[in-house]
PDB file of C-alpha atoms in Angstrom:
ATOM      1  CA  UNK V  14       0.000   0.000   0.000  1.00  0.00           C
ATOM      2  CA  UNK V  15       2.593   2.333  -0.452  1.00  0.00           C
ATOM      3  CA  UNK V  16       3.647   4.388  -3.878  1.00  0.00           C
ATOM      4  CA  UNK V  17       6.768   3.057  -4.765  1.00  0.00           C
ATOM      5  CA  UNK V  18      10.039   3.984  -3.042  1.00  0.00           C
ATOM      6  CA  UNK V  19       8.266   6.835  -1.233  1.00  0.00           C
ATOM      7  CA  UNK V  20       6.567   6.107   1.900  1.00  0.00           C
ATOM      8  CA  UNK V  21       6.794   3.262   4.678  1.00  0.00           C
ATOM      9  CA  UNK V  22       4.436   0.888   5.473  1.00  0.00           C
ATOM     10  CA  UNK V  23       3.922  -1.248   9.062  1.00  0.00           C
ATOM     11  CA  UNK V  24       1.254  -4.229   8.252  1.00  0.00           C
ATOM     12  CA  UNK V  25      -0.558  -4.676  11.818  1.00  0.00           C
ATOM     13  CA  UNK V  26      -2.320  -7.991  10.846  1.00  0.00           C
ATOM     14  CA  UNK V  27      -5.028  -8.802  10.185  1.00  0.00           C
ATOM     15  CA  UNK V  28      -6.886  -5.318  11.515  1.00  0.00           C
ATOM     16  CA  UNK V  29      -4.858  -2.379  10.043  1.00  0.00           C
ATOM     17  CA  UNK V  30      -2.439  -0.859   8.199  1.00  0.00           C
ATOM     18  CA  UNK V  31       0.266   2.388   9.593  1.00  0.00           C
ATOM     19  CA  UNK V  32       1.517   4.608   6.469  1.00  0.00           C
ATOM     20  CA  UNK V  33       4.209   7.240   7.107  1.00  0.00           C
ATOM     21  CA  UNK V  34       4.154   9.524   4.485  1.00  0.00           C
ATOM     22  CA  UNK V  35       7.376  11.752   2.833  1.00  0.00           C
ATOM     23  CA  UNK V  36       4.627  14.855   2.928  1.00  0.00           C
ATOM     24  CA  UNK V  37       1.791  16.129   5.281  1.00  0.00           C
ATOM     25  CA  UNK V  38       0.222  16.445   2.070  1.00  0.00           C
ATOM     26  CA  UNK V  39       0.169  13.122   0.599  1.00  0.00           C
ATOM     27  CA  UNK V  40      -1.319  11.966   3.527  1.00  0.00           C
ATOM     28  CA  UNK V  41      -3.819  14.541   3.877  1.00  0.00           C
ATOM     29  CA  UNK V  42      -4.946  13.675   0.199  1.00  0.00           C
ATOM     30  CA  UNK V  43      -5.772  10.165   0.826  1.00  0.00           C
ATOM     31  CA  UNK V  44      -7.249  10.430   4.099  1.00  0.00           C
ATOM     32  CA  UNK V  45      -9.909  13.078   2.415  1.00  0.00           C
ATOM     33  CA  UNK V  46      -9.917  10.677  -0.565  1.00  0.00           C
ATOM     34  CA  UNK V  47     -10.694   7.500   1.173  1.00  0.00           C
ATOM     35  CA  UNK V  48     -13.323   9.230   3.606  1.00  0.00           C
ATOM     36  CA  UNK V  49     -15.073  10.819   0.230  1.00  0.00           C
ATOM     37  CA  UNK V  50     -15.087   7.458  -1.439  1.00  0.00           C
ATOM     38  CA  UNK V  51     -16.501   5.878   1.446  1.00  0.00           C
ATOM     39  CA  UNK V  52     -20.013   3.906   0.499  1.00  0.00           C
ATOM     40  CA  UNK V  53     -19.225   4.856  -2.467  1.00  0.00           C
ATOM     41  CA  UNK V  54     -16.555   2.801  -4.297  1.00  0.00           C
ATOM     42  CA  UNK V  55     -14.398   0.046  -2.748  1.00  0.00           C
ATOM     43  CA  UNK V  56     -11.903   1.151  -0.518  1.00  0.00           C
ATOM     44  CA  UNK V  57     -10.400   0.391   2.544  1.00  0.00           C
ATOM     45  CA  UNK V  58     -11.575   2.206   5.917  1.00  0.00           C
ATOM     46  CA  UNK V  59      -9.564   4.940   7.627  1.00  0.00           C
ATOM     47  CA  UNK V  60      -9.054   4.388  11.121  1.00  0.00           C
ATOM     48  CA  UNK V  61      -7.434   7.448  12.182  1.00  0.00           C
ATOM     49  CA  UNK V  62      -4.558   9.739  10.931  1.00  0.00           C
ATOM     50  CA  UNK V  63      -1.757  11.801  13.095  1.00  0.00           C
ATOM     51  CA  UNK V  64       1.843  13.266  12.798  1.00  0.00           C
ATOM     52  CA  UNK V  65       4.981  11.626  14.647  1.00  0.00           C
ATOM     53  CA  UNK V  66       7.494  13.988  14.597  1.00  0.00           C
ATOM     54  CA  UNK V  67       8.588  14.506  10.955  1.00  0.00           C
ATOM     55  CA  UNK V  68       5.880  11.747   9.919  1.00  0.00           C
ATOM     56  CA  UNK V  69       2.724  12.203   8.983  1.00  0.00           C
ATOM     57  CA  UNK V  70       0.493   8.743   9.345  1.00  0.00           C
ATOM     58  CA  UNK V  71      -2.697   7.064   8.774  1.00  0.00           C
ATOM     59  CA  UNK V  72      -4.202   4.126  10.204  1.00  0.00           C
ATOM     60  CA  UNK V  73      -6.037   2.478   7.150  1.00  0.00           C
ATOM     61  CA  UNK V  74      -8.064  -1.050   7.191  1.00  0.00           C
ATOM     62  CA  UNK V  75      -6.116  -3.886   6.271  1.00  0.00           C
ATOM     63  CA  UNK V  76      -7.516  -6.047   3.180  1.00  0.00           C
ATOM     64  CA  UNK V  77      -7.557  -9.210   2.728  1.00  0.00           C
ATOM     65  CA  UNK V  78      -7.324 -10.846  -0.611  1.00  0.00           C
ATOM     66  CA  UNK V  79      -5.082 -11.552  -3.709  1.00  0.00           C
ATOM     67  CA  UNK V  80      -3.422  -9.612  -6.470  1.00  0.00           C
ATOM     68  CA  UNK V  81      -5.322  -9.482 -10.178  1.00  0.00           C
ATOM     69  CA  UNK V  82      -4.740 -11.012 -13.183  1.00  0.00           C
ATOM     70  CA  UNK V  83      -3.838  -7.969 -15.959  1.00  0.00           C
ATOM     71  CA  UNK V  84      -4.715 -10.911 -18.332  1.00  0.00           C
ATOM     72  CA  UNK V  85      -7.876 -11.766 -17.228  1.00  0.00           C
ATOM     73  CA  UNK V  86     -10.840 -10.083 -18.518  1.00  0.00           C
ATOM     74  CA  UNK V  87     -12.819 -10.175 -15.395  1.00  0.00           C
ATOM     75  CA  UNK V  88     -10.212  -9.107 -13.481  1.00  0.00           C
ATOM     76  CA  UNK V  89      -9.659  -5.945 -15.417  1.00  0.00           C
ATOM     77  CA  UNK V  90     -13.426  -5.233 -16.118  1.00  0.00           C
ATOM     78  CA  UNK V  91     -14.386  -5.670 -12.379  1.00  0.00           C
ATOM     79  CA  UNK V  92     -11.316  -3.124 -11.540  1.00  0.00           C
ATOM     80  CA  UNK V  93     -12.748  -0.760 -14.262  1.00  0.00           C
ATOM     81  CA  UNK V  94     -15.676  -0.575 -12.535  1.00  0.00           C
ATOM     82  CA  UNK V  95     -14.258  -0.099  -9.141  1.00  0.00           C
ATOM     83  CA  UNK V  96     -12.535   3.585 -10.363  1.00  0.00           C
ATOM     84  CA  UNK V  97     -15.239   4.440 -12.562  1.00  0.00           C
ATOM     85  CA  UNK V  98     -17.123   4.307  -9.325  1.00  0.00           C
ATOM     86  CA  UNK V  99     -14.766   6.656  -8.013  1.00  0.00           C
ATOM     87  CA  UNK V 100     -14.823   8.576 -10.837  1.00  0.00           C
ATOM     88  CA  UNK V 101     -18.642   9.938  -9.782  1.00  0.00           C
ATOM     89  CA  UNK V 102     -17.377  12.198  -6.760  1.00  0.00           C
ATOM     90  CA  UNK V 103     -16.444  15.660  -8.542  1.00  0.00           C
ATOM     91  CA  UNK V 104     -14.819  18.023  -7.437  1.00  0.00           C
ATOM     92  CA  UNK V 105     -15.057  22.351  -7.261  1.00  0.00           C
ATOM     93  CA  UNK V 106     -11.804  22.655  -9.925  1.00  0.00           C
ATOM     94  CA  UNK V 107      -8.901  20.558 -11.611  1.00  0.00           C
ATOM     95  CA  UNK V 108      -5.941  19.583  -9.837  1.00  0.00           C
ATOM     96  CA  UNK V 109      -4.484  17.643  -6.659  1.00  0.00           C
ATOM     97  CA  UNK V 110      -6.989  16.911  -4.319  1.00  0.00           C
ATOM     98  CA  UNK V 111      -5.266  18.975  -1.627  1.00  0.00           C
ATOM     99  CA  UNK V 112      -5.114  21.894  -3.723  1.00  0.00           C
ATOM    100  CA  UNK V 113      -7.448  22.028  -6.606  1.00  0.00           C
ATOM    101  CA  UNK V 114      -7.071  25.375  -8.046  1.00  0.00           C
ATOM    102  CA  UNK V 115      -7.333  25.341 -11.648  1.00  0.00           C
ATOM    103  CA  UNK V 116     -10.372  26.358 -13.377  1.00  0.00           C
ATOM    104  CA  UNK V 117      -9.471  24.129 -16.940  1.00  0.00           C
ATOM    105  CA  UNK V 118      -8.353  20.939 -17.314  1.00  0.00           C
ATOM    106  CA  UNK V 119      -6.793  22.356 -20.429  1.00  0.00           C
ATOM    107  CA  UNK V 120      -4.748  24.666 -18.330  1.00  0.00           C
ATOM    108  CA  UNK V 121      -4.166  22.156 -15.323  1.00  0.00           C
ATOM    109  CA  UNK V 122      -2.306  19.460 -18.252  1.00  0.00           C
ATOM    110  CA  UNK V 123      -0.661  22.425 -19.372  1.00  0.00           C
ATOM    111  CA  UNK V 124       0.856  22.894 -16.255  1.00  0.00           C
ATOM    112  CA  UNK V 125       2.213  19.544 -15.807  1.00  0.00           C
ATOM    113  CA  UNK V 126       3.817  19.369 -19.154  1.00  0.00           C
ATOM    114  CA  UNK V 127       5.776  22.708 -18.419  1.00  0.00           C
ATOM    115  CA  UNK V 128       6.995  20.450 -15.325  1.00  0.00           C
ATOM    116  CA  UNK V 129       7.735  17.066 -16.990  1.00  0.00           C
ATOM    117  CA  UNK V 130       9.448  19.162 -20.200  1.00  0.00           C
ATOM    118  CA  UNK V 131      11.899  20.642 -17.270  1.00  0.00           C
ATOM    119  CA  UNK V 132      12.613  17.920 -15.654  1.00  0.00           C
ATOM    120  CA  UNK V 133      13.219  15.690 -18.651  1.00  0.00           C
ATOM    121  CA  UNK V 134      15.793  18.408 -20.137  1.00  0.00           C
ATOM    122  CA  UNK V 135      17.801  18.477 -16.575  1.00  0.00           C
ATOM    123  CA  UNK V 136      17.749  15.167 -16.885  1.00  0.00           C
ATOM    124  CA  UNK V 137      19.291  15.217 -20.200  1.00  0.00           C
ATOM    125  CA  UNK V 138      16.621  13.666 -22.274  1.00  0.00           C
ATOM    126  CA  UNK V 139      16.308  16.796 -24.375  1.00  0.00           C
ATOM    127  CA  UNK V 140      14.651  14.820 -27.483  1.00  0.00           C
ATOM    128  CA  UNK V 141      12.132  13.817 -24.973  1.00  0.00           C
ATOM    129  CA  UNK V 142      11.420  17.429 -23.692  1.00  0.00           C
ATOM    130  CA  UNK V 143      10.779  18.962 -27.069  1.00  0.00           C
ATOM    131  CA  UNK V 144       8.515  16.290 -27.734  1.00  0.00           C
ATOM    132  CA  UNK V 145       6.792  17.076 -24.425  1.00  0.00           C
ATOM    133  CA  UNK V 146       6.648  20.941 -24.750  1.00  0.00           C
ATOM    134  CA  UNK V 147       5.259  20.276 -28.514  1.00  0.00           C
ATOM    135  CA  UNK V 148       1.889  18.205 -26.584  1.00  0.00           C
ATOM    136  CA  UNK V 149       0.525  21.865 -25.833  1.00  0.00           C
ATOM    137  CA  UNK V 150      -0.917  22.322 -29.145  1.00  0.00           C
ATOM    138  CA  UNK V 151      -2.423  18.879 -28.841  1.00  0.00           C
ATOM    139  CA  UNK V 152      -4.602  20.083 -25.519  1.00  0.00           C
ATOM    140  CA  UNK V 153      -6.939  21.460 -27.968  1.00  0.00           C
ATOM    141  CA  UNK V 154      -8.900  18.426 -28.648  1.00  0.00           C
ATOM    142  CA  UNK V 155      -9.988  18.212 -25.262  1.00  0.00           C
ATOM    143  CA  UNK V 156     -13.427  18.931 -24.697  1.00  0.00           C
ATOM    144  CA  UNK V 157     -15.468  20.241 -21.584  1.00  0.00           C
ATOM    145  CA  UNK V 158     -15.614  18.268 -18.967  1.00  0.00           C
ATOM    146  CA  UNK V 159     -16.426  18.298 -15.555  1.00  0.00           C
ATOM    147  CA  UNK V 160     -13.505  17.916 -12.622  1.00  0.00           C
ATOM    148  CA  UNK V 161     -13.936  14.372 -11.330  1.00  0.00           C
ATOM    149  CA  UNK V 162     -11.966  12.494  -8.501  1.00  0.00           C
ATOM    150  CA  UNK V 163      -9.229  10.228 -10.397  1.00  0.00           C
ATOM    151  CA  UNK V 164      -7.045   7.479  -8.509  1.00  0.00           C
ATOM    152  CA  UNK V 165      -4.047   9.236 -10.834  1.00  0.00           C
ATOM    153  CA  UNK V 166      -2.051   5.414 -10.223  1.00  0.00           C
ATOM    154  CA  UNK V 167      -4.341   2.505 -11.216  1.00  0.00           C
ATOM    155  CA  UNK V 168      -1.584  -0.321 -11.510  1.00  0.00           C
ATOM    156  CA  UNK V 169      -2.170  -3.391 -10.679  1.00  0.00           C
ATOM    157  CA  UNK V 170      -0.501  -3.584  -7.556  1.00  0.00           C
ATOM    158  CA  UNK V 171      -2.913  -0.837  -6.429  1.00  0.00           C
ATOM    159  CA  UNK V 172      -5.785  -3.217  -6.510  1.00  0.00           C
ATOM    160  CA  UNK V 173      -6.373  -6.265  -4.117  1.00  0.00           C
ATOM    161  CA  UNK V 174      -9.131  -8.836  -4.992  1.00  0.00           C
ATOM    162  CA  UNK V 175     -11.482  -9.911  -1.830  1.00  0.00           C
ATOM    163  CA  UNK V 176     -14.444 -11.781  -2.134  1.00  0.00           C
ATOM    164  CA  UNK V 177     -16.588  -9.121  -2.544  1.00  0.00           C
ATOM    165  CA  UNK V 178     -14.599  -7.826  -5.667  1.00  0.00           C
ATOM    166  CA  UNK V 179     -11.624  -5.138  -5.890  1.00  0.00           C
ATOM    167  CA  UNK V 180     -10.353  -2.761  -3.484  1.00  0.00           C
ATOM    168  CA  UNK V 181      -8.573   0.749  -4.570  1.00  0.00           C
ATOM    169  CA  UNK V 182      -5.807   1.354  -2.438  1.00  0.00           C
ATOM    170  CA  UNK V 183      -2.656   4.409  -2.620  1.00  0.00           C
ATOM    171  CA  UNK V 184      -4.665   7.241  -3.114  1.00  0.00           C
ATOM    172  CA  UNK V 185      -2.368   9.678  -1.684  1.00  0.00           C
ATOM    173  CA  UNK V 186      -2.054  11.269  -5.836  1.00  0.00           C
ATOM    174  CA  UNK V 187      -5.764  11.796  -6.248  1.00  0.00           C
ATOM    175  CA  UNK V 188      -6.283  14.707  -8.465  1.00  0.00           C
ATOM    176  CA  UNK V 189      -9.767  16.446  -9.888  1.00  0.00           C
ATOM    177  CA  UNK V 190      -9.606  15.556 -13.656  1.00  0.00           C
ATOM    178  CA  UNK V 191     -11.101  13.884 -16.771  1.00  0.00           C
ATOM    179  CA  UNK V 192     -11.618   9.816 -15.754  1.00  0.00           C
ATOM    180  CA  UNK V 193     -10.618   8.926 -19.385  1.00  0.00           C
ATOM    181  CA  UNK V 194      -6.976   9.840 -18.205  1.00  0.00           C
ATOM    182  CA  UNK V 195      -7.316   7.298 -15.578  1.00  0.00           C
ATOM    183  CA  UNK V 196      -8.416   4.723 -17.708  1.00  0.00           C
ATOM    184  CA  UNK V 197      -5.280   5.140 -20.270  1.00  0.00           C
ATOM    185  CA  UNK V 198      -3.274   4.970 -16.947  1.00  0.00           C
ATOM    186  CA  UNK V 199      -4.620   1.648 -16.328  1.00  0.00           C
ATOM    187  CA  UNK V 200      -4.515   0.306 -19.876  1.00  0.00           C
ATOM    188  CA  UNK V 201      -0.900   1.101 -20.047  1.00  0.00           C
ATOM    189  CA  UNK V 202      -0.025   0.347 -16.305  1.00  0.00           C
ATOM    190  CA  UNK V 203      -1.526  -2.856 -16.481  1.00  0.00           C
ATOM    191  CA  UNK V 204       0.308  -3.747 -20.288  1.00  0.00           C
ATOM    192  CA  UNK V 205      -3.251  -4.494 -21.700  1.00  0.00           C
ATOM    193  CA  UNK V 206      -2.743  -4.734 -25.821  1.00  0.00           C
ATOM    194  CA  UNK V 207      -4.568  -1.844 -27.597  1.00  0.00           C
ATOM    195  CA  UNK V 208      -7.057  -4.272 -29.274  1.00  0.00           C
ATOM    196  CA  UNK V 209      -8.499  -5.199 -25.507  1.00  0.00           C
ATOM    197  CA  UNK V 210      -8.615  -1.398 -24.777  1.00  0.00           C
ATOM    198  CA  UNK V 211     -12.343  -1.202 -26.373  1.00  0.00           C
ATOM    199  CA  UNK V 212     -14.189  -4.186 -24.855  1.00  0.00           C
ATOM    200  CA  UNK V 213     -12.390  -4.506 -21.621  1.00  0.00           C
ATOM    201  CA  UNK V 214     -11.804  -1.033 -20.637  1.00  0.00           C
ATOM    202  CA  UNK V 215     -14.087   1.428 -23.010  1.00  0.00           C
ATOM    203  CA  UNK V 216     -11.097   3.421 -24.742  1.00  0.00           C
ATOM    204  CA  UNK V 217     -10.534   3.760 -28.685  1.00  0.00           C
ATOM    205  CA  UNK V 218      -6.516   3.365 -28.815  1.00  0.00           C
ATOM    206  CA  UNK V 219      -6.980   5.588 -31.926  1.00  0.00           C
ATOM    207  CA  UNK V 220      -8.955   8.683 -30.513  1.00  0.00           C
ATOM    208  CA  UNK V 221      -6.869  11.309 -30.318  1.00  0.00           C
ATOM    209  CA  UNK V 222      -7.665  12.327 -26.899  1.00  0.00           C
ATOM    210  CA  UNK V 223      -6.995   9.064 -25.945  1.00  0.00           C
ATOM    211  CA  UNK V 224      -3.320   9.049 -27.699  1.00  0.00           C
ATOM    212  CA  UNK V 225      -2.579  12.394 -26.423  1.00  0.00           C
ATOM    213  CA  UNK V 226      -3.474  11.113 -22.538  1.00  0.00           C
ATOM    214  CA  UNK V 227      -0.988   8.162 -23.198  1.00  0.00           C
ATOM    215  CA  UNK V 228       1.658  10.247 -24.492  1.00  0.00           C
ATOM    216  CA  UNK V 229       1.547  12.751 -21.355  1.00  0.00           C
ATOM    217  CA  UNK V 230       1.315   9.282 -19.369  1.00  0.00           C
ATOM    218  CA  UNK V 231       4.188   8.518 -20.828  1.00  0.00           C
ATOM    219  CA  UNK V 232       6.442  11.261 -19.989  1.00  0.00           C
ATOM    220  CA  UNK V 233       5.338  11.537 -16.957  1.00  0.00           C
ATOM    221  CA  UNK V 234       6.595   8.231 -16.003  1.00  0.00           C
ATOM    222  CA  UNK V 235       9.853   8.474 -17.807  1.00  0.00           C
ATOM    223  CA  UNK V 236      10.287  11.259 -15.816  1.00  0.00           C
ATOM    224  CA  UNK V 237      10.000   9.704 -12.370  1.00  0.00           C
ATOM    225  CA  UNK V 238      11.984   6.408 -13.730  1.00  0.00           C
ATOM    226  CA  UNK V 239      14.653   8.518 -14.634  1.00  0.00           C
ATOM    227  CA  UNK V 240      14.906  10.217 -11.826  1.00  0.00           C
ATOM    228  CA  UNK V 241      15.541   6.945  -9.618  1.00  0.00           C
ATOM    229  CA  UNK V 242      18.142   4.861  -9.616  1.00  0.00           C
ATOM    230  CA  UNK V 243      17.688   0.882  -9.491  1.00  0.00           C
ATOM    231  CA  UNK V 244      17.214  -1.889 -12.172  1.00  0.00           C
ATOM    232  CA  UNK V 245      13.302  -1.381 -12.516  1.00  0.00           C
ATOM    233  CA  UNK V 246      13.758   2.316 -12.595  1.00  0.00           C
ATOM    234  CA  UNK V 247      15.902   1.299 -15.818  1.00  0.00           C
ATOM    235  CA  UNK V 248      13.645  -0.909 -16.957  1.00  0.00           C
ATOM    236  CA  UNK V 249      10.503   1.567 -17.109  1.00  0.00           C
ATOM    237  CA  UNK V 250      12.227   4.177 -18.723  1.00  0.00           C
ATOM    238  CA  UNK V 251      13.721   2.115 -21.096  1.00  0.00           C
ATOM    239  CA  UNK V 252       9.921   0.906 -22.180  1.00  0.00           C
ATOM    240  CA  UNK V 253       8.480   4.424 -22.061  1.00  0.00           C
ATOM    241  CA  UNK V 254      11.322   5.725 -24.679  1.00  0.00           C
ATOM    242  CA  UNK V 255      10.624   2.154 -26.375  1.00  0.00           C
ATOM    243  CA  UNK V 256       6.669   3.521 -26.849  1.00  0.00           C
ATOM    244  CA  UNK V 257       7.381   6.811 -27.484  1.00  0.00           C
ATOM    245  CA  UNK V 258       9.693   6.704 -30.282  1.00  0.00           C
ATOM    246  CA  UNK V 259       7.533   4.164 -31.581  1.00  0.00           C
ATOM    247  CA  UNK V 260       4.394   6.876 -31.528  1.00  0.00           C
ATOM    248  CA  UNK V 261       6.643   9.656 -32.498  1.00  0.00           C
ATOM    249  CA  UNK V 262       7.532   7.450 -35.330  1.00  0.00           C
ATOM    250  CA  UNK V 263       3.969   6.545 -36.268  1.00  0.00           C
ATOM    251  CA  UNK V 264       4.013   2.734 -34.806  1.00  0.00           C
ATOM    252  CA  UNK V 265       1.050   2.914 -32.225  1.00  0.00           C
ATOM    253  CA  UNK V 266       1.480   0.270 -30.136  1.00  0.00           C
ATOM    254  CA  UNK V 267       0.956   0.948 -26.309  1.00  0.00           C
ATOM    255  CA  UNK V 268       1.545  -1.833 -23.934  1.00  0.00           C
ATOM    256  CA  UNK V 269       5.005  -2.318 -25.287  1.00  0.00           C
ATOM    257  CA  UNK V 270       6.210  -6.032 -26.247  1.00  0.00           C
ATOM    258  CA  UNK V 271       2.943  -7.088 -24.688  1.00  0.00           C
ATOM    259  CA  UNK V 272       0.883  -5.517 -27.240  1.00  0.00           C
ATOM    260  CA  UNK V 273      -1.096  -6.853 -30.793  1.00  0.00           C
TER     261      UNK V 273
END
């Protein structure tokens, strides 16, 4: 239950959970997250929250139950259906759920490419930040929509399978935004080939708000993996500049090697 290589986690079995967060904030996000989603989509409880020192914790319900299957339908449709019943709470503006203060989604994704184009230049990847900078004139596609609660980190280790169906957990990067963002997240998080994206999760891999969502995806999580050090740090960037010079080259084919 903890966002990788972040925050640390103290199993109290079977009744609870202890998460020290790296920020008040990120703790304060999925406390409010997990209390809004309550009765509402399947969650774990919160129990309490406080700060130790430089910690901030939260006491969450422990759950019970097994990872998914990315290659089973069911698996995948029933934890579609879990964040789309998340995606129902809305929110006053777009942004992170501690903070939202933007008034268009537009100009929210705007924002966050400015950031990942930075980062990706200091970082040396300076192909990579041109081609992020150049996504701005893409954000015109986008239509209205409304500011709804996404999970903003649907992999599959984020989901636990009970007997009653799939449980959310990490939502500690909950944002206010458009729900079809969260759904390319879990496509592509969960290596789903492009010609299951219709039936088992709803998305048209050729819509191009849908290829403009995986791109930004995209950088965004070369950004982080490059930023870390460690073999599977390595190992994700190395498949998000796989995909990406394979869209900026006209091969769409998200999901990498997995996909047909």
């Amino acid at each position: 239950m903890t966002e990788r290589e972040t925050n640390r986690v103290l199993v109290v079995r079977p009744l609870a959970v202890l998460k020290l967060y790296t920020a008040p904030w990120r703790r304060d996000t999925e406390v409010t997250a997990l209390e809004s989603l309550r009765g509402r989509a399947p969650v774990p409880a919160v129990l309490g929250s406080a700060t130790f020192g430089r910690h901030s914790a939260a006491l969450i319900r422990y759950v019970r139950g097994s990872a998914p299957n990315p290659a089973s339908a069911l698996d995948v449709r029933a934890s579609v259906a879990a964040l789309r019943a998340a995606h129902t709470i809305t929110g006053p503006a777009f942004g992170r759920l501690h903070a939202p203060d933007q008034p268009s989604w537009a100009g929210f994704l705007a924002g966050r490419l400015d950031s990942y184009a930075e980062t990706l230049a200091t970082l040396g990847l300076t192909t990579q930040a041109r081609q992020c900078r150049s996504l701005h004139h893409a954000l015109d596609v986008l239509g209205d929509t409304r500011p709804h609660l996404l999970h903003s980190d649907p992999n599959p280790g984020n989901v636990i399978l009970t007997g009653h169906g799939p449980v959310l957990l990490d939502w500690e990067l909950a944002t206010f935004g458009d729900p079809e963002l969260d759904l390319v997240r879990l496509a592509w998080e969960w290596r789903l080939p492009p010609a299951r994206w219709p039936e088992w999760v709803g998305l048209d891999p050729r819509s191009p708000t849908v290829d403009l969502y995986l791109r930004l995806h995209l950088f965004s999580r070369l950004m982080s993996a490059s930023s870390r050090p460690g073999a599977a740090s390595a190992a994700l960037a190395h498949r998000c500049l796989t995909e990406l010079t394979d869209l900026y080259d006209g091969v769409h084919s998200p999901g990498g090697s997995d996909a047909s």
